[in-house]
Amino acid sequence: DSGVTQTPKHLITATGQRVTLRCSPRSGDLSVYWYQQSLDQGLQFLIQYYNGEERAKGNILERFSAQQFPDLHSELNLSSLELGDSALYFCASSVGGRDRGETQYFGPGTRLLVL
Amino acid sequence: DAKTTQPPSMDCAEGRAANLPCNHSTISGNEYVYWYRQIHSQGPQYIIHGLKNNETNEMASLIITEDRKSSTLILPHATLRDTAVYYCIVRVGNAGNMLTFGGGTRLMVKP
């Protein structure tokens, strides 16, 4: 158990809909990262938040957005869903300091199926 | 981040050591070597990381060559539960860097 929690575990929805995925980082971690894993693309970084502010952006679609709240949990919002958005979505967290060799710890993921 | 090259798949007999290689010939002086594994569709699990020296923890050992252009992850006594995809990643170790996952090595531990 990494200490990172994600809800829900599974989500089934229809095209055009909007969903919200939730992540609670490990106690004390300030950084949250979101990754997407689809069958054809592998694991890809989407976005990072550090202490409530966006820190880095990867291959995140404009239909997707995220935020990190004062209690440090994070939500990933996916809208106007398409079939191709079906994937595993992972959240990871790290301490978020400036120490070198920092490690990210991953949650169990949310499996999204768009029908 | 430096690019890594790993064999797509490997087999290992249960109880034997599994040695997973990784080439990272373009690694920079301040880039760490990280290893993660993903068992089936679970979240990636951190295994070990290192900069220059060899490292060992309760899960594995990491051997980094002197020129740092390659490394080997060693699982000393592989079990069936070690069957997974193993990812070698090189990155600068600070909070601002995401992990870039390649294809990894699919390790199959056989009885």
mmCIF file with all atom_site columns, C-alpha atoms in Angstrom:
data_model
loop_
_atom_site.group_PDB
_atom_site.id
_atom_site.type_symbol
_atom_site.label_atom_id
_atom_site.label_alt_id
_atom_site.label_comp_id
_atom_site.label_asym_id
_atom_site.label_entity_id
_atom_site.label_seq_id
_atom_site.pdbx_PDB_ins_code
_atom_site.Cartn_x
_atom_site.Cartn_y
_atom_site.Cartn_z
_atom_site.occupancy
_atom_site.B_iso_or_equiv
_atom_site.pdbx_formal_charge
_atom_site.auth_seq_id
_atom_site.auth_comp_id
_atom_site.auth_asym_id
_atom_site.auth_atom_id
_atom_site.pdbx_PDB_model_num
ATOM 1   C CA . ASP A 1 1   ? 0.000   0.000   0.000   1.00 0.00 ? 1   ASP A CA 1
ATOM 2   C CA . SER A 1 2   ? 1.578   3.240   -1.211  1.00 0.00 ? 2   SER A CA 1
ATOM 3   C CA . GLY A 1 3   ? -0.589  5.515   0.926   1.00 0.00 ? 3   GLY A CA 1
ATOM 4   C CA . VAL A 1 4   ? -2.074  7.215   -2.136  1.00 0.00 ? 4   VAL A CA 1
ATOM 5   C CA . THR A 1 5   ? -5.812  6.672   -2.517  1.00 0.00 ? 5   THR A CA 1
ATOM 6   C CA . GLN A 1 6   ? -7.960  7.106   -5.596  1.00 0.00 ? 6   GLN A CA 1
ATOM 7   C CA . THR A 1 7   ? -11.713 7.004   -6.070  1.00 0.00 ? 7   THR A CA 1
ATOM 8   C CA . PRO A 1 8   ? -13.642 5.577   -7.721  1.00 0.00 ? 8   PRO A CA 1
ATOM 9   C CA . LYS A 1 9   ? -11.906 2.341   -8.699  1.00 0.00 ? 9   LYS A CA 1
ATOM 10  C CA . HIS A 1 10  ? -14.099 1.866   -11.733 1.00 0.00 ? 10  HIS A CA 1
ATOM 11  C CA . LEU A 1 11  ? -16.203 4.262   -13.745 1.00 0.00 ? 11  LEU A CA 1
ATOM 12  C CA . ILE A 1 12  ? -18.448 3.512   -16.703 1.00 0.00 ? 12  ILE A CA 1
ATOM 13  C CA . THR A 1 13  ? -20.007 6.389   -18.571 1.00 0.00 ? 13  THR A CA 1
ATOM 14  C CA . ALA A 1 14  ? -21.207 7.450   -21.998 1.00 0.00 ? 14  ALA A CA 1
ATOM 15  C CA . THR A 1 15  ? -19.647 9.589   -24.684 1.00 0.00 ? 15  THR A CA 1
ATOM 16  C CA . GLY A 1 16  ? -20.147 13.297  -24.161 1.00 0.00 ? 16  GLY A CA 1
ATOM 17  C CA . GLN A 1 17  ? -20.399 12.998  -20.401 1.00 0.00 ? 17  GLN A CA 1
ATOM 18  C CA . ARG A 1 18  ? -18.195 14.521  -17.709 1.00 0.00 ? 18  ARG A CA 1
ATOM 19  C CA . VAL A 1 19  ? -16.529 12.707  -14.821 1.00 0.00 ? 19  VAL A CA 1
ATOM 20  C CA . THR A 1 20  ? -14.363 13.621  -11.851 1.00 0.00 ? 20  THR A CA 1
ATOM 21  C CA . LEU A 1 21  ? -11.575 11.433  -10.520 1.00 0.00 ? 21  LEU A CA 1
ATOM 22  C CA . ARG A 1 22  ? -10.282 12.011  -7.026  1.00 0.00 ? 22  ARG A CA 1
ATOM 23  C CA . CYS A 1 23  ? -6.865  11.485  -5.476  1.00 0.00 ? 23  CYS A CA 1
ATOM 24  C CA . SER A 1 24  ? -5.629  11.800  -1.912  1.00 0.00 ? 24  SER A CA 1
ATOM 25  C CA . PRO A 1 25  ? -1.840  11.985  -1.653  1.00 0.00 ? 25  PRO A CA 1
ATOM 26  C CA . ARG A 1 26  ? 0.310   10.383  1.017   1.00 0.00 ? 26  ARG A CA 1
ATOM 27  C CA . SER A 1 27  ? 0.308   12.227  4.300   1.00 0.00 ? 27  SER A CA 1
ATOM 28  C CA . GLY A 1 28  ? 2.762   15.100  4.076   1.00 0.00 ? 28  GLY A CA 1
ATOM 29  C CA . ASP A 1 29  ? 3.194   15.014  0.295   1.00 0.00 ? 29  ASP A CA 1
ATOM 30  C CA . LEU A 1 30  ? 2.705   18.356  -1.422  1.00 0.00 ? 30  LEU A CA 1
ATOM 31  C CA . SER A 1 31  ? 2.980   17.291  -5.061  1.00 0.00 ? 31  SER A CA 1
ATOM 32  C CA . VAL A 1 32  ? 0.347   15.373  -6.990  1.00 0.00 ? 32  VAL A CA 1
ATOM 33  C CA . TYR A 1 33  ? 0.827   13.990  -10.484 1.00 0.00 ? 33  TYR A CA 1
ATOM 34  C CA . TRP A 1 34  ? -1.751  12.545  -12.872 1.00 0.00 ? 34  TRP A CA 1
ATOM 35  C CA . TYR A 1 35  ? -0.935  9.901   -15.464 1.00 0.00 ? 35  TYR A CA 1
ATOM 36  C CA . GLN A 1 36  ? -3.008  8.172   -18.122 1.00 0.00 ? 36  GLN A CA 1
ATOM 37  C CA . GLN A 1 37  ? -2.423  4.618   -19.280 1.00 0.00 ? 37  GLN A CA 1
ATOM 38  C CA . SER A 1 38  ? -4.187  3.486   -22.407 1.00 0.00 ? 38  SER A CA 1
ATOM 39  C CA . LEU A 1 39  ? -3.536  0.315   -24.381 1.00 0.00 ? 39  LEU A CA 1
ATOM 40  C CA . ASP A 1 40  ? -1.924  2.071   -27.330 1.00 0.00 ? 40  ASP A CA 1
ATOM 41  C CA . GLN A 1 41  ? -0.120  4.921   -25.568 1.00 0.00 ? 41  GLN A CA 1
ATOM 42  C CA . GLY A 1 42  ? 1.379   3.399   -22.458 1.00 0.00 ? 42  GLY A CA 1
ATOM 43  C CA . LEU A 1 43  ? 1.805   5.446   -19.289 1.00 0.00 ? 43  LEU A CA 1
ATOM 44  C CA . GLN A 1 44  ? 1.760   9.172   -20.030 1.00 0.00 ? 44  GLN A CA 1
ATOM 45  C CA . PHE A 1 45  ? 2.134   12.143  -17.728 1.00 0.00 ? 45  PHE A CA 1
ATOM 46  C CA . LEU A 1 46  ? -0.784  14.563  -17.766 1.00 0.00 ? 46  LEU A CA 1
ATOM 47  C CA . ILE A 1 47  ? -0.248  17.251  -15.149 1.00 0.00 ? 47  ILE A CA 1
ATOM 48  C CA . GLN A 1 48  ? 1.405   18.057  -11.811 1.00 0.00 ? 48  GLN A CA 1
ATOM 49  C CA . TYR A 1 49  ? 0.276   20.236  -8.931  1.00 0.00 ? 49  TYR A CA 1
ATOM 50  C CA . TYR A 1 50  ? 2.429   21.413  -6.088  1.00 0.00 ? 50  TYR A CA 1
ATOM 51  C CA . ASN A 1 51  ? 0.796   22.825  -2.971  1.00 0.00 ? 51  ASN A CA 1
ATOM 52  C CA . GLY A 1 52  ? -2.255  23.977  -4.872  1.00 0.00 ? 52  GLY A CA 1
ATOM 53  C CA . GLU A 1 53  ? -0.549  25.394  -7.925  1.00 0.00 ? 53  GLU A CA 1
ATOM 54  C CA . GLU A 1 54  ? 0.006   23.892  -11.343 1.00 0.00 ? 54  GLU A CA 1
ATOM 55  C CA . ARG A 1 55  ? 3.687   22.966  -11.696 1.00 0.00 ? 55  ARG A CA 1
ATOM 56  C CA . ALA A 1 56  ? 4.010   21.081  -14.961 1.00 0.00 ? 56  ALA A CA 1
ATOM 57  C CA . LYS A 1 57  ? 1.855   20.060  -17.879 1.00 0.00 ? 57  LYS A CA 1
ATOM 58  C CA . GLY A 1 58  ? 2.240   17.080  -20.158 1.00 0.00 ? 58  GLY A CA 1
ATOM 59  C CA . ASN A 1 59  ? 0.021   15.641  -22.860 1.00 0.00 ? 59  ASN A CA 1
ATOM 60  C CA . ILE A 1 60  ? -3.237  16.776  -21.278 1.00 0.00 ? 60  ILE A CA 1
ATOM 61  C CA . LEU A 1 61  ? -6.166  17.487  -23.563 1.00 0.00 ? 61  LEU A CA 1
ATOM 62  C CA . GLU A 1 62  ? -8.028  20.785  -23.311 1.00 0.00 ? 62  GLU A CA 1
ATOM 63  C CA . ARG A 1 63  ? -11.143 18.807  -22.353 1.00 0.00 ? 63  ARG A CA 1
ATOM 64  C CA . PHE A 1 64  ? -9.305  17.689  -19.216 1.00 0.00 ? 64  PHE A CA 1
ATOM 65  C CA . SER A 1 65  ? -8.558  19.848  -16.208 1.00 0.00 ? 65  SER A CA 1
ATOM 66  C CA . ALA A 1 66  ? -7.289  19.335  -12.713 1.00 0.00 ? 66  ALA A CA 1
ATOM 67  C CA . GLN A 1 67  ? -6.971  21.145  -9.444  1.00 0.00 ? 67  GLN A CA 1
ATOM 68  C CA . GLN A 1 68  ? -5.438  20.642  -6.040  1.00 0.00 ? 68  GLN A CA 1
ATOM 69  C CA . PHE A 1 69  ? -7.356  21.790  -2.986  1.00 0.00 ? 69  PHE A CA 1
ATOM 70  C CA . PRO A 1 70  ? -6.097  23.328  0.268   1.00 0.00 ? 70  PRO A CA 1
ATOM 71  C CA . ASP A 1 71  ? -6.227  19.917  1.957   1.00 0.00 ? 71  ASP A CA 1
ATOM 72  C CA . LEU A 1 72  ? -3.925  18.749  -0.883  1.00 0.00 ? 72  LEU A CA 1
ATOM 73  C CA . HIS A 1 73  ? -6.307  16.268  -2.443  1.00 0.00 ? 73  HIS A CA 1
ATOM 74  C CA . SER A 1 74  ? -6.611  16.591  -6.183  1.00 0.00 ? 74  SER A CA 1
ATOM 75  C CA . GLU A 1 75  ? -9.347  16.088  -8.747  1.00 0.00 ? 75  GLU A CA 1
ATOM 76  C CA . LEU A 1 76  ? -9.021  15.368  -12.446 1.00 0.00 ? 76  LEU A CA 1
ATOM 77  C CA . ASN A 1 77  ? -12.018 16.465  -14.480 1.00 0.00 ? 77  ASN A CA 1
ATOM 78  C CA . LEU A 1 78  ? -12.647 14.855  -17.852 1.00 0.00 ? 78  LEU A CA 1
ATOM 79  C CA . SER A 1 79  ? -15.364 16.375  -20.030 1.00 0.00 ? 79  SER A CA 1
ATOM 80  C CA . SER A 1 80  ? -16.962 15.730  -23.420 1.00 0.00 ? 80  SER A CA 1
ATOM 81  C CA . LEU A 1 81  ? -15.740 12.198  -23.087 1.00 0.00 ? 81  LEU A CA 1
ATOM 82  C CA . GLU A 1 82  ? -14.805 10.192  -26.154 1.00 0.00 ? 82  GLU A CA 1
ATOM 83  C CA . LEU A 1 83  ? -14.323 6.473   -26.625 1.00 0.00 ? 83  LEU A CA 1
ATOM 84  C CA . GLY A 1 84  ? -10.582 7.033   -26.773 1.00 0.00 ? 84  GLY A CA 1
ATOM 85  C CA . ASP A 1 85  ? -10.547 8.418   -23.244 1.00 0.00 ? 85  ASP A CA 1
ATOM 86  C CA . SER A 1 86  ? -11.110 4.921   -21.914 1.00 0.00 ? 86  SER A CA 1
ATOM 87  C CA . ALA A 1 87  ? -7.991  4.204   -19.899 1.00 0.00 ? 87  ALA A CA 1
ATOM 88  C CA . LEU A 1 88  ? -6.480  3.747   -16.479 1.00 0.00 ? 88  LEU A CA 1
ATOM 89  C CA . TYR A 1 89  ? -5.852  7.010   -14.689 1.00 0.00 ? 89  TYR A CA 1
ATOM 90  C CA . PHE A 1 90  ? -3.201  7.029   -11.994 1.00 0.00 ? 90  PHE A CA 1
ATOM 91  C CA . CYS A 1 91  ? -2.380  9.590   -9.418  1.00 0.00 ? 91  CYS A CA 1
ATOM 92  C CA . ALA A 1 92  ? 1.038   9.786   -7.783  1.00 0.00 ? 92  ALA A CA 1
ATOM 93  C CA . SER A 1 93  ? 2.388   11.936  -5.002  1.00 0.00 ? 93  SER A CA 1
ATOM 94  C CA . SER A 1 94  ? 5.756   13.043  -3.741  1.00 0.00 ? 94  SER A CA 1
ATOM 95  C CA . VAL A 1 95  ? 7.052   15.139  -0.915  1.00 0.00 ? 95  VAL A CA 1
ATOM 96  C CA . GLY A 1 96  ? 7.453   18.055  -3.285  1.00 0.00 ? 96  GLY A CA 1
ATOM 97  C CA . GLY A 1 97  ? 10.525  19.550  -1.762  1.00 0.00 ? 97  GLY A CA 1
ATOM 98  C CA . ARG A 1 98  ? 13.782  20.401  -3.447  1.00 0.00 ? 98  ARG A CA 1
ATOM 99  C CA . ASP A 1 99  ? 15.672  17.327  -2.318  1.00 0.00 ? 99  ASP A CA 1
ATOM 100 C CA . ARG A 1 100 ? 17.257  15.371  -5.082  1.00 0.00 ? 100 ARG A CA 1
ATOM 101 C CA . GLY A 1 101 ? 16.261  11.789  -5.682  1.00 0.00 ? 101 GLY A CA 1
ATOM 102 C CA . GLU A 1 102 ? 12.640  12.401  -4.818  1.00 0.00 ? 102 GLU A CA 1
ATOM 103 C CA . THR A 1 103 ? 10.347  9.447   -5.345  1.00 0.00 ? 103 THR A CA 1
ATOM 104 C CA . GLN A 1 104 ? 6.788   9.373   -6.652  1.00 0.00 ? 104 GLN A CA 1
ATOM 105 C CA . TYR A 1 105 ? 4.344   6.891   -5.126  1.00 0.00 ? 105 TYR A CA 1
ATOM 106 C CA . PHE A 1 106 ? 1.368   5.767   -7.171  1.00 0.00 ? 106 PHE A CA 1
ATOM 107 C CA . GLY A 1 107 ? -2.203  5.071   -6.247  1.00 0.00 ? 107 GLY A CA 1
ATOM 108 C CA . PRO A 1 108 ? -4.197  2.029   -7.406  1.00 0.00 ? 108 PRO A CA 1
ATOM 109 C CA . GLY A 1 109 ? -5.783  3.903   -10.292 1.00 0.00 ? 109 GLY A CA 1
ATOM 110 C CA . THR A 1 110 ? -9.257  4.550   -11.665 1.00 0.00 ? 110 THR A CA 1
ATOM 111 C CA . ARG A 1 111 ? -10.376 2.474   -14.624 1.00 0.00 ? 111 ARG A CA 1
ATOM 112 C CA . LEU A 1 112 ? -12.555 4.580   -16.922 1.00 0.00 ? 112 LEU A CA 1
ATOM 113 C CA . LEU A 1 113 ? -14.682 2.998   -19.606 1.00 0.00 ? 113 LEU A CA 1
ATOM 114 C CA . VAL A 1 114 ? -16.481 5.265   -22.051 1.00 0.00 ? 114 VAL A CA 1
ATOM 115 C CA . LEU A 1 115 ? -19.267 3.570   -24.009 1.00 0.00 ? 115 LEU A CA 1
ATOM 116 C CA . ASP B 2 1   ? 15.170  13.172  -19.472 1.00 0.00 ? 1   ASP B CA 1
ATOM 117 C CA . ALA B 2 2   ? 17.563  10.646  -20.963 1.00 0.00 ? 2   ALA B CA 1
ATOM 118 C CA . LYS B 2 3   ? 16.115  7.899   -23.106 1.00 0.00 ? 3   LYS B CA 1
ATOM 119 C CA . THR B 2 4   ? 16.321  4.310   -21.872 1.00 0.00 ? 4   THR B CA 1
ATOM 120 C CA . THR B 2 5   ? 16.420  1.015   -23.741 1.00 0.00 ? 5   THR B CA 1
ATOM 121 C CA . GLN B 2 6   ? 15.177  -2.219  -22.191 1.00 0.00 ? 6   GLN B CA 1
ATOM 122 C CA . PRO B 2 7   ? 14.539  -5.676  -23.645 1.00 0.00 ? 7   PRO B CA 1
ATOM 123 C CA . PRO B 2 8   ? 10.796  -6.116  -24.221 1.00 0.00 ? 8   PRO B CA 1
ATOM 124 C CA . SER B 2 9   ? 10.591  -9.400  -22.345 1.00 0.00 ? 9   SER B CA 1
ATOM 125 C CA . MET B 2 10  ? 12.537  -11.815 -20.169 1.00 0.00 ? 10  MET B CA 1
ATOM 126 C CA . ASP B 2 11  ? 11.914  -15.101 -18.423 1.00 0.00 ? 11  ASP B CA 1
ATOM 127 C CA . CYS B 2 12  ? 13.280  -16.206 -15.079 1.00 0.00 ? 12  CYS B CA 1
ATOM 128 C CA . ALA B 2 13  ? 12.945  -19.415 -13.090 1.00 0.00 ? 13  ALA B CA 1
ATOM 129 C CA . GLU B 2 14  ? 11.345  -19.128 -9.684  1.00 0.00 ? 14  GLU B CA 1
ATOM 130 C CA . GLY B 2 15  ? 13.964  -18.890 -6.940  1.00 0.00 ? 15  GLY B CA 1
ATOM 131 C CA . ARG B 2 16  ? 16.690  -17.725 -9.297  1.00 0.00 ? 16  ARG B CA 1
ATOM 132 C CA . ALA B 2 17  ? 18.036  -14.206 -9.592  1.00 0.00 ? 17  ALA B CA 1
ATOM 133 C CA . ALA B 2 18  ? 16.397  -11.989 -12.206 1.00 0.00 ? 18  ALA B CA 1
ATOM 134 C CA . ASN B 2 19  ? 18.794  -9.540  -13.836 1.00 0.00 ? 19  ASN B CA 1
ATOM 135 C CA . LEU B 2 20  ? 17.034  -6.808  -15.805 1.00 0.00 ? 20  LEU B CA 1
ATOM 136 C CA . PRO B 2 21  ? 19.292  -4.592  -17.946 1.00 0.00 ? 21  PRO B CA 1
ATOM 137 C CA . CYS B 2 22  ? 18.767  -0.990  -18.955 1.00 0.00 ? 22  CYS B CA 1
ATOM 138 C CA . ASN B 2 23  ? 20.804  1.178   -21.311 1.00 0.00 ? 23  ASN B CA 1
ATOM 139 C CA . HIS B 2 24  ? 20.849  4.929   -20.778 1.00 0.00 ? 24  HIS B CA 1
ATOM 140 C CA . SER B 2 25  ? 23.860  6.074   -22.761 1.00 0.00 ? 25  SER B CA 1
ATOM 141 C CA . THR B 2 26  ? 22.779  9.750   -22.879 1.00 0.00 ? 26  THR B CA 1
ATOM 142 C CA . ILE B 2 27  ? 22.352  10.117  -19.118 1.00 0.00 ? 27  ILE B CA 1
ATOM 143 C CA . SER B 2 28  ? 23.475  13.422  -17.642 1.00 0.00 ? 28  SER B CA 1
ATOM 144 C CA . GLY B 2 29  ? 25.548  13.840  -14.514 1.00 0.00 ? 29  GLY B CA 1
ATOM 145 C CA . ASN B 2 30  ? 22.606  14.935  -12.380 1.00 0.00 ? 30  ASN B CA 1
ATOM 146 C CA . GLU B 2 31  ? 20.105  12.332  -13.588 1.00 0.00 ? 31  GLU B CA 1
ATOM 147 C CA . TYR B 2 32  ? 19.034  9.496   -11.336 1.00 0.00 ? 32  TYR B CA 1
ATOM 148 C CA . VAL B 2 33  ? 18.158  5.973   -12.453 1.00 0.00 ? 33  VAL B CA 1
ATOM 149 C CA . TYR B 2 34  ? 14.763  4.877   -11.137 1.00 0.00 ? 34  TYR B CA 1
ATOM 150 C CA . TRP B 2 35  ? 13.090  1.487   -11.348 1.00 0.00 ? 35  TRP B CA 1
ATOM 151 C CA . TYR B 2 36  ? 9.360   0.921   -11.056 1.00 0.00 ? 36  TYR B CA 1
ATOM 152 C CA . ARG B 2 37  ? 7.276   -2.135  -11.755 1.00 0.00 ? 37  ARG B CA 1
ATOM 153 C CA . GLN B 2 38  ? 3.635   -2.598  -12.665 1.00 0.00 ? 38  GLN B CA 1
ATOM 154 C CA . ILE B 2 39  ? 1.915   -5.830  -11.764 1.00 0.00 ? 39  ILE B CA 1
ATOM 155 C CA . HIS B 2 40  ? -0.989  -6.417  -14.143 1.00 0.00 ? 40  HIS B CA 1
ATOM 156 C CA . SER B 2 41  ? -3.003  -3.162  -14.135 1.00 0.00 ? 41  SER B CA 1
ATOM 157 C CA . GLN B 2 42  ? -2.076  -2.037  -10.650 1.00 0.00 ? 42  GLN B CA 1
ATOM 158 C CA . GLY B 2 43  ? -0.403  1.304   -9.968  1.00 0.00 ? 43  GLY B CA 1
ATOM 159 C CA . PRO B 2 44  ? 3.324   1.417   -10.690 1.00 0.00 ? 44  PRO B CA 1
ATOM 160 C CA . GLN B 2 45  ? 5.327   0.405   -7.651  1.00 0.00 ? 45  GLN B CA 1
ATOM 161 C CA . TYR B 2 46  ? 8.585   2.109   -6.757  1.00 0.00 ? 46  TYR B CA 1
ATOM 162 C CA . ILE B 2 47  ? 11.477  -0.338  -6.418  1.00 0.00 ? 47  ILE B CA 1
ATOM 163 C CA . ILE B 2 48  ? 14.767  1.491   -6.101  1.00 0.00 ? 48  ILE B CA 1
ATOM 164 C CA . HIS B 2 49  ? 16.816  4.381   -7.450  1.00 0.00 ? 49  HIS B CA 1
ATOM 165 C CA . GLY B 2 50  ? 20.423  5.498   -7.588  1.00 0.00 ? 50  GLY B CA 1
ATOM 166 C CA . LEU B 2 51  ? 22.784  8.146   -8.910  1.00 0.00 ? 51  LEU B CA 1
ATOM 167 C CA . LYS B 2 52  ? 26.289  6.667   -9.092  1.00 0.00 ? 52  LYS B CA 1
ATOM 168 C CA . ASN B 2 53  ? 26.739  4.043   -6.428  1.00 0.00 ? 53  ASN B CA 1
ATOM 169 C CA . ASN B 2 54  ? 25.163  0.641   -6.301  1.00 0.00 ? 54  ASN B CA 1
ATOM 170 C CA . GLU B 2 55  ? 22.093  0.510   -4.114  1.00 0.00 ? 55  GLU B CA 1
ATOM 171 C CA . THR B 2 56  ? 20.272  -2.249  -2.257  1.00 0.00 ? 56  THR B CA 1
ATOM 172 C CA . ASN B 2 57  ? 17.006  -2.358  -0.394  1.00 0.00 ? 57  ASN B CA 1
ATOM 173 C CA . GLU B 2 58  ? 14.609  -5.045  0.758   1.00 0.00 ? 58  GLU B CA 1
ATOM 174 C CA . MET B 2 59  ? 13.217  -5.499  -2.732  1.00 0.00 ? 59  MET B CA 1
ATOM 175 C CA . ALA B 2 60  ? 16.196  -5.390  -5.066  1.00 0.00 ? 60  ALA B CA 1
ATOM 176 C CA . SER B 2 61  ? 19.712  -4.297  -5.895  1.00 0.00 ? 61  SER B CA 1
ATOM 177 C CA . LEU B 2 62  ? 20.685  -1.703  -8.473  1.00 0.00 ? 62  LEU B CA 1
ATOM 178 C CA . ILE B 2 63  ? 24.050  -1.951  -10.170 1.00 0.00 ? 63  ILE B CA 1
ATOM 179 C CA . ILE B 2 64  ? 25.140  1.134   -12.148 1.00 0.00 ? 64  ILE B CA 1
ATOM 180 C CA . THR B 2 65  ? 28.198  0.929   -14.394 1.00 0.00 ? 65  THR B CA 1
ATOM 181 C CA . GLU B 2 66  ? 31.073  3.284   -13.708 1.00 0.00 ? 66  GLU B CA 1
ATOM 182 C CA . ASP B 2 67  ? 30.357  5.356   -16.826 1.00 0.00 ? 67  ASP B CA 1
ATOM 183 C CA . ARG B 2 68  ? 26.649  5.396   -15.807 1.00 0.00 ? 68  ARG B CA 1
ATOM 184 C CA . LYS B 2 69  ? 25.572  4.434   -19.312 1.00 0.00 ? 69  LYS B CA 1
ATOM 185 C CA . SER B 2 70  ? 23.811  1.288   -18.203 1.00 0.00 ? 70  SER B CA 1
ATOM 186 C CA . SER B 2 71  ? 22.394  -0.351  -15.125 1.00 0.00 ? 71  SER B CA 1
ATOM 187 C CA . THR B 2 72  ? 21.001  -3.682  -13.950 1.00 0.00 ? 72  THR B CA 1
ATOM 188 C CA . LEU B 2 73  ? 18.161  -4.316  -11.567 1.00 0.00 ? 73  LEU B CA 1
ATOM 189 C CA . ILE B 2 74  ? 18.625  -7.545  -9.635  1.00 0.00 ? 74  ILE B CA 1
ATOM 190 C CA . LEU B 2 75  ? 15.811  -9.412  -7.925  1.00 0.00 ? 75  LEU B CA 1
ATOM 191 C CA . PRO B 2 76  ? 17.859  -11.900 -5.898  1.00 0.00 ? 76  PRO B CA 1
ATOM 192 C CA . HIS B 2 77  ? 15.287  -14.680 -5.514  1.00 0.00 ? 77  HIS B CA 1
ATOM 193 C CA . ALA B 2 78  ? 12.461  -14.160 -7.957  1.00 0.00 ? 78  ALA B CA 1
ATOM 194 C CA . THR B 2 79  ? 8.990   -15.403 -7.020  1.00 0.00 ? 79  THR B CA 1
ATOM 195 C CA . LEU B 2 80  ? 5.858   -15.783 -9.117  1.00 0.00 ? 80  LEU B CA 1
ATOM 196 C CA . ARG B 2 81  ? 4.624   -12.511 -7.596  1.00 0.00 ? 81  ARG B CA 1
ATOM 197 C CA . ASP B 2 82  ? 7.522   -10.699 -9.252  1.00 0.00 ? 82  ASP B CA 1
ATOM 198 C CA . THR B 2 83  ? 5.938   -11.276 -12.667 1.00 0.00 ? 83  THR B CA 1
ATOM 199 C CA . ALA B 2 84  ? 5.370   -7.711  -13.889 1.00 0.00 ? 84  ALA B CA 1
ATOM 200 C CA . VAL B 2 85  ? 6.476   -5.028  -16.322 1.00 0.00 ? 85  VAL B CA 1
ATOM 201 C CA . TYR B 2 86  ? 9.649   -3.345  -15.078 1.00 0.00 ? 86  TYR B CA 1
ATOM 202 C CA . TYR B 2 87  ? 10.369  0.234   -16.063 1.00 0.00 ? 87  TYR B CA 1
ATOM 203 C CA . CYS B 2 88  ? 13.788  1.856   -16.010 1.00 0.00 ? 88  CYS B CA 1
ATOM 204 C CA . ILE B 2 89  ? 13.548  5.662   -15.944 1.00 0.00 ? 89  ILE B CA 1
ATOM 205 C CA . VAL B 2 90  ? 16.231  8.307   -15.749 1.00 0.00 ? 90  VAL B CA 1
ATOM 206 C CA . ARG B 2 91  ? 15.326  11.723  -14.444 1.00 0.00 ? 91  ARG B CA 1
ATOM 207 C CA . VAL B 2 92  ? 16.549  14.700  -12.516 1.00 0.00 ? 92  VAL B CA 1
ATOM 208 C CA . GLY B 2 93  ? 15.550  14.229  -8.912  1.00 0.00 ? 93  GLY B CA 1
ATOM 209 C CA . ASN B 2 94  ? 13.464  17.255  -7.992  1.00 0.00 ? 94  ASN B CA 1
ATOM 210 C CA . ALA B 2 95  ? 9.792   17.964  -7.575  1.00 0.00 ? 95  ALA B CA 1
ATOM 211 C CA . GLY B 2 96  ? 9.330   19.502  -10.997 1.00 0.00 ? 96  GLY B CA 1
ATOM 212 C CA . ASN B 2 97  ? 9.927   16.450  -13.119 1.00 0.00 ? 97  ASN B CA 1
ATOM 213 C CA . MET B 2 98  ? 7.424   13.945  -14.276 1.00 0.00 ? 98  MET B CA 1
ATOM 214 C CA . LEU B 2 99  ? 8.283   10.316  -14.941 1.00 0.00 ? 99  LEU B CA 1
ATOM 215 C CA . THR B 2 100 ? 8.598   9.311   -18.576 1.00 0.00 ? 100 THR B CA 1
ATOM 216 C CA . PHE B 2 101 ? 7.730   5.653   -18.973 1.00 0.00 ? 101 PHE B CA 1
ATOM 217 C CA . GLY B 2 102 ? 8.989   3.651   -21.920 1.00 0.00 ? 102 GLY B CA 1
ATOM 218 C CA . GLY B 2 103 ? 7.869   0.187   -22.900 1.00 0.00 ? 103 GLY B CA 1
ATOM 219 C CA . GLY B 2 104 ? 9.622   -1.544  -20.011 1.00 0.00 ? 104 GLY B CA 1
ATOM 220 C CA . THR B 2 105 ? 10.583  -5.219  -19.714 1.00 0.00 ? 105 THR B CA 1
ATOM 221 C CA . ARG B 2 106 ? 7.874   -7.794  -19.205 1.00 0.00 ? 106 ARG B CA 1
ATOM 222 C CA . LEU B 2 107 ? 9.377   -10.263 -16.725 1.00 0.00 ? 107 LEU B CA 1
ATOM 223 C CA . MET B 2 108 ? 7.758   -13.653 -16.531 1.00 0.00 ? 108 MET B CA 1
ATOM 224 C CA . VAL B 2 109 ? 8.781   -15.744 -13.529 1.00 0.00 ? 109 VAL B CA 1
ATOM 225 C CA . LYS B 2 110 ? 8.109   -19.409 -14.196 1.00 0.00 ? 110 LYS B CA 1
ATOM 226 C CA . PRO B 2 111 ? 7.786   -22.275 -11.720 1.00 0.00 ? 111 PRO B CA 1
#
